[in-house]
PDB file of C-alpha atoms in Angstrom:
ATOM      1  CA  MET A   1      65.196-187.328   5.964  1.00  0.00           C
ATOM      2  CA  THR A   2      67.105-184.908   3.517  1.00  0.00           C
ATOM      3  CA  ARG A   3      68.201-181.600   5.279  1.00  0.00           C
ATOM      4  CA  ILE A   4      68.544-178.540   2.921  1.00  0.00           C
ATOM      5  CA  ASP A   5      70.897-175.684   4.435  1.00  0.00           C
ATOM      6  CA  THR A   6      68.848-172.541   3.497  1.00  0.00           C
ATOM      7  CA  ASP A   7      71.816-170.388   4.927  1.00  0.00           C
ATOM      8  CA  ASN A   8      74.229-171.371   1.735  1.00  0.00           C
ATOM      9  CA  ALA A   9      71.408-172.104  -0.887  1.00  0.00           C
ATOM     10  CA  LEU A  10      71.620-170.470  -4.144  1.00  0.00           C
ATOM     11  CA  PRO A  11      68.807-168.481  -4.946  1.00  0.00           C
ATOM     12  CA  THR A  12      66.529-169.781  -8.015  1.00  0.00           C
ATOM     13  CA  PRO A  13      67.336-167.992 -11.211  1.00  0.00           C
ATOM     14  CA  SER A  14      64.705-165.951 -12.783  1.00  0.00           C
ATOM     15  CA  HIS A  15      63.395-166.552 -16.107  1.00  0.00           C
ATOM     16  CA  THR A  16      60.481-164.995 -18.339  1.00  0.00           C
ATOM     17  CA  VAL A  17      57.292-166.339 -18.864  1.00  0.00           C
ATOM     18  CA  GLY A  18      57.407-166.569 -22.525  1.00  0.00           C
ATOM     19  CA  PRO A  19      57.060-166.718 -25.626  1.00  0.00           C
ATOM     20  CA  PHE A  20      54.191-169.361 -24.792  1.00  0.00           C
ATOM     21  CA  TYR A  21      51.537-166.693 -25.836  1.00  0.00           C
ATOM     22  CA  GLY A  22      52.688-167.492 -29.248  1.00  0.00           C
ATOM     23  CA  TYR A  23      50.561-170.690 -28.971  1.00  0.00           C
ATOM     24  CA  ALA A  24      46.858-170.384 -29.212  1.00  0.00           C
ATOM     25  CA  LEU A  25      46.711-166.684 -28.534  1.00  0.00           C
ATOM     26  CA  PRO A  26      46.836-165.308 -32.250  1.00  0.00           C
ATOM     27  CA  PHE A  27      44.063-165.957 -34.687  1.00  0.00           C
ATOM     28  CA  PRO A  28      43.382-166.037 -38.328  1.00  0.00           C
ATOM     29  CA  GLY A  29      42.581-162.577 -39.412  1.00  0.00           C
ATOM     30  CA  GLY A  30      43.551-160.616 -36.165  1.00  0.00           C
ATOM     31  CA  GLU A  31      45.526-157.755 -37.985  1.00  0.00           C
ATOM     32  CA  ASP A  32      41.850-156.834 -39.618  1.00  0.00           C
ATOM     33  CA  ILE A  33      40.048-154.928 -36.988  1.00  0.00           C
ATOM     34  CA  ALA A  34      38.290-152.749 -39.605  1.00  0.00           C
ATOM     35  CA  PRO A  35      35.273-154.430 -41.666  1.00  0.00           C
ATOM     36  CA  LEU A  36      36.271-155.804 -44.677  1.00  0.00           C
ATOM     37  CA  GLY A  37      36.484-153.559 -47.764  1.00  0.00           C
ATOM     38  CA  HIS A  38      35.425-150.338 -45.516  1.00  0.00           C
ATOM     39  CA  PRO A  39      36.790-147.232 -47.734  1.00  0.00           C
ATOM     40  CA  ASP A  40      38.111-145.414 -44.306  1.00  0.00           C
ATOM     41  CA  THR A  41      40.496-148.456 -43.358  1.00  0.00           C
ATOM     42  CA  VAL A  42      44.206-147.235 -42.222  1.00  0.00           C
ATOM     43  CA  THR A  43      47.126-149.360 -41.819  1.00  0.00           C
ATOM     44  CA  VAL A  44      49.512-148.845 -39.001  1.00  0.00           C
ATOM     45  CA  HIS A  45      52.651-151.049 -39.105  1.00  0.00           C
ATOM     46  CA  GLY A  46      56.157-151.288 -37.896  1.00  0.00           C
ATOM     47  CA  HIS A  47      58.798-153.349 -35.792  1.00  0.00           C
ATOM     48  CA  VAL A  48      59.294-154.069 -31.975  1.00  0.00           C
ATOM     49  CA  TYR A  49      62.833-154.045 -31.122  1.00  0.00           C
ATOM     50  CA  ASP A  50      64.656-155.216 -28.007  1.00  0.00           C
ATOM     51  CA  GLY A  51      67.038-152.857 -26.216  1.00  0.00           C
ATOM     52  CA  GLU A  52      70.174-153.608 -28.595  1.00  0.00           C
ATOM     53  CA  GLY A  53      67.849-152.449 -31.638  1.00  0.00           C
ATOM     54  CA  ARG A  54      67.282-156.102 -32.823  1.00  0.00           C
ATOM     55  CA  PRO A  55      63.890-156.966 -34.018  1.00  0.00           C
ATOM     56  CA  ILE A  56      61.770-159.492 -31.946  1.00  0.00           C
ATOM     57  CA  PRO A  57      60.279-162.295 -34.081  1.00  0.00           C
ATOM     58  CA  ASP A  58      57.630-163.615 -31.802  1.00  0.00           C
ATOM     59  CA  ALA A  59      56.180-160.583 -30.300  1.00  0.00           C
ATOM     60  CA  LEU A  60      52.470-160.303 -29.425  1.00  0.00           C
ATOM     61  CA  LEU A  61      50.454-156.998 -29.507  1.00  0.00           C
ATOM     62  CA  GLU A  62      46.885-156.546 -28.649  1.00  0.00           C
ATOM     63  CA  ILE A  63      45.468-153.292 -30.017  1.00  0.00           C
ATOM     64  CA  TRP A  64      42.166-151.832 -29.539  1.00  0.00           C
ATOM     65  CA  GLY A  65      40.451-148.424 -30.134  1.00  0.00           C
ATOM     66  CA  PRO A  66      37.470-146.542 -30.588  1.00  0.00           C
ATOM     67  CA  ASP A  67      35.570-146.149 -33.948  1.00  0.00           C
ATOM     68  CA  PRO A  68      35.534-142.857 -35.940  1.00  0.00           C
ATOM     69  CA  GLU A  69      33.075-141.433 -33.939  1.00  0.00           C
ATOM     70  CA  GLY A  70      35.095-142.024 -30.481  1.00  0.00           C
ATOM     71  CA  ASN A  71      32.429-144.778 -29.330  1.00  0.00           C
ATOM     72  CA  VAL A  72      33.904-148.055 -27.991  1.00  0.00           C
ATOM     73  CA  ALA A  73      32.771-151.240 -30.286  1.00  0.00           C
ATOM     74  CA  THR A  74      30.187-153.637 -28.664  1.00  0.00           C
ATOM     75  CA  ALA A  75      30.008-155.882 -31.475  1.00  0.00           C
ATOM     76  CA  ASP A  76      31.163-159.413 -31.270  1.00  0.00           C
ATOM     77  CA  GLY A  77      33.040-160.732 -33.822  1.00  0.00           C
ATOM     78  CA  SER A  78      36.968-160.660 -32.914  1.00  0.00           C
ATOM     79  CA  MET A  79      37.221-164.171 -32.759  1.00  0.00           C
ATOM     80  CA  ARG A  80      34.269-166.199 -33.450  1.00  0.00           C
ATOM     81  CA  ARG A  81      34.002-169.926 -32.550  1.00  0.00           C
ATOM     82  CA  ASP A  82      31.804-172.172 -34.130  1.00  0.00           C
ATOM     83  CA  PRO A  83      30.001-173.506 -31.106  1.00  0.00           C
ATOM     84  CA  ALA A  84      29.615-177.214 -32.345  1.00  0.00           C
ATOM     85  CA  SER A  85      33.382-177.889 -33.215  1.00  0.00           C
ATOM     86  CA  GLY A  86      35.118-175.114 -31.036  1.00  0.00           C
ATOM     87  CA  GLY A  87      36.970-173.943 -34.623  1.00  0.00           C
ATOM     88  CA  PHE A  88      37.746-170.716 -35.714  1.00  0.00           C
ATOM     89  CA  LEU A  89      35.061-169.254 -37.820  1.00  0.00           C
ATOM     90  CA  GLY A  90      36.757-165.921 -38.338  1.00  0.00           C
ATOM     91  CA  ARG A  91      35.584-162.298 -38.003  1.00  0.00           C
ATOM     92  CA  ASN A  92      32.032-161.646 -39.280  1.00  0.00           C
ATOM     93  CA  GLY A  93      33.717-159.063 -41.637  1.00  0.00           C
ATOM     94  CA  VAL A  94      30.719-156.338 -41.628  1.00  0.00           C
ATOM     95  CA  GLU A  95      31.303-154.709 -38.020  1.00  0.00           C
ATOM     96  CA  PHE A  96      33.793-152.642 -36.719  1.00  0.00           C
ATOM     97  CA  THR A  97      34.880-154.945 -33.668  1.00  0.00           C
ATOM     98  CA  GLY A  98      37.776-152.396 -32.236  1.00  0.00           C
ATOM     99  CA  PHE A  99      40.083-155.224 -31.216  1.00  0.00           C
ATOM    100  CA  GLY A 100      42.655-157.145 -32.834  1.00  0.00           C
ATOM    101  CA  ARG A 101      45.659-159.392 -31.955  1.00  0.00           C
ATOM    102  CA  ILE A 102      48.919-159.465 -34.138  1.00  0.00           C
ATOM    103  CA  GLN A 103      52.145-161.489 -33.895  1.00  0.00           C
ATOM    104  CA  THR A 104      55.299-159.955 -35.082  1.00  0.00           C
ATOM    105  CA  ASP A 105      56.715-162.422 -38.292  1.00  0.00           C
ATOM    106  CA  ALA A 106      60.377-163.351 -38.666  1.00  0.00           C
ATOM    107  CA  ASP A 107      62.063-159.754 -39.087  1.00  0.00           C
ATOM    108  CA  GLY A 108      59.707-158.438 -35.940  1.00  0.00           C
ATOM    109  CA  HIS A 109      57.484-156.726 -38.127  1.00  0.00           C
ATOM    110  CA  TRP A 110      53.466-156.330 -37.497  1.00  0.00           C
ATOM    111  CA  TYR A 111      50.734-154.584 -39.060  1.00  0.00           C
ATOM    112  CA  VAL A 112      47.082-153.651 -38.291  1.00  0.00           C
ATOM    113  CA  ARG A 113      44.175-152.689 -40.629  1.00  0.00           C
ATOM    114  CA  THR A 114      41.516-150.343 -38.712  1.00  0.00           C
ATOM    115  CA  LEU A 115      39.274-147.324 -38.665  1.00  0.00           C
ATOM    116  CA  ARG A 116      40.999-144.260 -37.832  1.00  0.00           C
ATOM    117  CA  PRO A 117      39.892-143.759 -33.991  1.00  0.00           C
ATOM    118  CA  GLY A 118      37.922-140.841 -33.096  1.00  0.00           C
ATOM    119  CA  ALA A 119      38.518-138.732 -30.088  1.00  0.00           C
ATOM    120  CA  ARG A 120      37.346-139.755 -26.491  1.00  0.00           C
ATOM    121  CA  GLY A 121      36.956-137.206 -23.678  1.00  0.00           C
ATOM    122  CA  ARG A 122      40.221-134.762 -23.664  1.00  0.00           C
ATOM    123  CA  SER A 123      42.345-137.064 -25.484  1.00  0.00           C
ATOM    124  CA  ALA A 124      43.341-136.908 -28.676  1.00  0.00           C
ATOM    125  CA  PRO A 125      42.054-140.257 -30.916  1.00  0.00           C
ATOM    126  CA  TYR A 126      44.732-142.962 -30.360  1.00  0.00           C
ATOM    127  CA  LEU A 127      44.984-146.633 -30.460  1.00  0.00           C
ATOM    128  CA  SER A 128      45.682-148.864 -27.396  1.00  0.00           C
ATOM    129  CA  VAL A 129      48.264-151.372 -27.394  1.00  0.00           C
ATOM    130  CA  CYS A 130      49.509-154.208 -25.022  1.00  0.00           C
ATOM    131  CA  VAL A 131      52.914-155.517 -25.654  1.00  0.00           C
ATOM    132  CA  PHE A 132      53.859-159.155 -24.950  1.00  0.00           C
ATOM    133  CA  ALA A 133      57.531-160.446 -25.609  1.00  0.00           C
ATOM    134  CA  ARG A 134      60.616-162.247 -24.425  1.00  0.00           C
ATOM    135  CA  GLY A 135      62.176-160.898 -21.773  1.00  0.00           C
ATOM    136  CA  LEU A 136      59.150-159.420 -20.480  1.00  0.00           C
ATOM    137  CA  LEU A 137      57.435-160.641 -17.148  1.00  0.00           C
ATOM    138  CA  VAL A 138      54.487-158.198 -17.184  1.00  0.00           C
ATOM    139  CA  HIS A 139      52.981-156.897 -20.695  1.00  0.00           C
ATOM    140  CA  LEU A 140      53.578-153.418 -21.349  1.00  0.00           C
ATOM    141  CA  PHE A 141      51.042-150.765 -22.531  1.00  0.00           C
ATOM    142  CA  THR A 142      51.410-147.819 -25.019  1.00  0.00           C
ATOM    143  CA  ARG A 143      49.343-145.792 -27.193  1.00  0.00           C
ATOM    144  CA  ILE A 144      49.645-145.160 -30.866  1.00  0.00           C
ATOM    145  CA  TYR A 145      48.546-141.722 -31.558  1.00  0.00           C
ATOM    146  CA  LEU A 146      47.776-140.769 -35.535  1.00  0.00           C
ATOM    147  CA  PRO A 147      49.231-137.392 -36.966  1.00  0.00           C
ATOM    148  CA  GLY A 148      46.782-134.957 -38.665  1.00  0.00           C
ATOM    149  CA  ASP A 149      45.111-132.814 -36.033  1.00  0.00           C
ATOM    150  CA  GLU A 150      48.208-130.891 -34.416  1.00  0.00           C
ATOM    151  CA  ALA A 151      46.078-128.836 -32.050  1.00  0.00           C
ATOM    152  CA  ALA A 152      44.432-132.333 -30.399  1.00  0.00           C
ATOM    153  CA  LEU A 153      47.863-133.517 -29.893  1.00  0.00           C
ATOM    154  CA  ALA A 154      49.185-130.296 -28.428  1.00  0.00           C
ATOM    155  CA  ALA A 155      46.244-130.476 -25.967  1.00  0.00           C
ATOM    156  CA  ASP A 156      46.401-134.187 -25.408  1.00  0.00           C
ATOM    157  CA  PRO A 157      46.655-134.693 -21.378  1.00  0.00           C
ATOM    158  CA  LEU A 158      49.628-137.439 -21.616  1.00  0.00           C
ATOM    159  CA  LEU A 159      51.181-136.101 -24.667  1.00  0.00           C
ATOM    160  CA  SER A 160      51.562-132.389 -23.233  1.00  0.00           C
ATOM    161  CA  ARG A 161      53.308-133.610 -20.240  1.00  0.00           C
ATOM    162  CA  LEU A 162      56.459-135.151 -22.124  1.00  0.00           C
ATOM    163  CA  ASP A 163      59.211-133.446 -23.977  1.00  0.00           C
ATOM    164  CA  THR A 164      59.425-133.541 -27.858  1.00  0.00           C
ATOM    165  CA  GLY A 165      62.042-136.600 -27.772  1.00  0.00           C
ATOM    166  CA  ARG A 166      59.256-138.821 -25.695  1.00  0.00           C
ATOM    167  CA  ARG A 167      56.233-137.510 -27.196  1.00  0.00           C
ATOM    168  CA  ASP A 168      57.633-138.687 -30.595  1.00  0.00           C
ATOM    169  CA  THR A 169      57.876-142.349 -29.348  1.00  0.00           C
ATOM    170  CA  LEU A 170      54.011-142.151 -29.152  1.00  0.00           C
ATOM    171  CA  VAL A 171      52.878-140.308 -32.510  1.00  0.00           C
ATOM    172  CA  ALA A 172      53.035-142.540 -35.762  1.00  0.00           C
ATOM    173  CA  GLY A 173      54.645-141.105 -38.837  1.00  0.00           C
ATOM    174  CA  ALA A 174      52.416-140.883 -41.696  1.00  0.00           C
ATOM    175  CA  GLU A 175      53.598-142.608 -45.112  1.00  0.00           C
ATOM    176  CA  GLY A 176      50.834-141.631 -47.244  1.00  0.00           C
ATOM    177  CA  ALA A 177      47.542-142.893 -48.505  1.00  0.00           C
ATOM    178  CA  GLY A 178      46.372-143.897 -45.076  1.00  0.00           C
ATOM    179  CA  THR A 179      49.413-145.834 -43.975  1.00  0.00           C
ATOM    180  CA  TYR A 180      51.623-144.849 -40.815  1.00  0.00           C
ATOM    181  CA  ARG A 181      54.370-146.352 -39.079  1.00  0.00           C
ATOM    182  CA  PHE A 182      54.862-147.252 -35.583  1.00  0.00           C
ATOM    183  CA  ASP A 183      57.839-148.639 -34.217  1.00  0.00           C
ATOM    184  CA  ILE A 184      57.981-150.325 -30.395  1.00  0.00           C
ATOM    185  CA  ARG A 185      61.300-150.083 -28.713  1.00  0.00           C
ATOM    186  CA  LEU A 186      61.224-152.209 -25.384  1.00  0.00           C
ATOM    187  CA  GLN A 187      64.365-150.167 -24.178  1.00  0.00           C
ATOM    188  CA  GLY A 188      67.485-148.011 -25.003  1.00  0.00           C
ATOM    189  CA  GLU A 189      67.612-145.319 -27.310  1.00  0.00           C
ATOM    190  CA  GLY A 190      64.428-144.140 -28.405  1.00  0.00           C
ATOM    191  CA  GLU A 191      62.429-146.236 -26.164  1.00  0.00           C
ATOM    192  CA  THR A 192      58.643-146.166 -26.213  1.00  0.00           C
ATOM    193  CA  VAL A 193      56.877-144.099 -23.455  1.00  0.00           C
ATOM    194  CA  PHE A 194      54.943-146.763 -21.962  1.00  0.00           C
ATOM    195  CA  LEU A 195      51.983-146.508 -19.345  1.00  0.00           C
ATOM    196  CA  GLU A 196      50.968-147.959 -15.708  1.00  0.00           C
ATOM    197  CA  PHE A 197      47.725-148.272 -14.567  1.00  0.00           C
ATOM    198  CA  GLN A 198      46.776-148.255 -11.253  1.00  0.00           C
TER     199      GLN A 198
END
């Protein structure tokens, strides 16, 4: 029988869970939430950066949001599987599913094509984001507000509680022609505001 001296044992070092989520979670077309060819499609893109400002090449984002009228989508189709083979059938390309899953590329860049979200309740319209990345033991939640309705943004219950510098980390920048830029900074200067749900 081996005895272990627990009074003098060194603690086991902690380690991160991932990036194992990059296997089997991303799916083809995960960045295409809007129906194929929909005239009101907007593109939101950006980079995910670590605390030292380096891009993270294997982060995973889940993005979901309501349709332009503020209704939560109920259509199936974000990731359809063939019941016989289990293979990926792809989106049906017709209904708005409201959900997408995007992996960053080698430069830490991501993009999503969706419909501009409508307002729900007292909140200004926003897209919900869940971030999975190396170094995170627990995923992070944030929001992407799109510019254009300054009165709604000023009255939003979350944004109105933040000082300008912190507020700006949640509002995407307009790049014209239905394209918006939203970078996610996990730590450091310009750190994105992350939400905790209880």
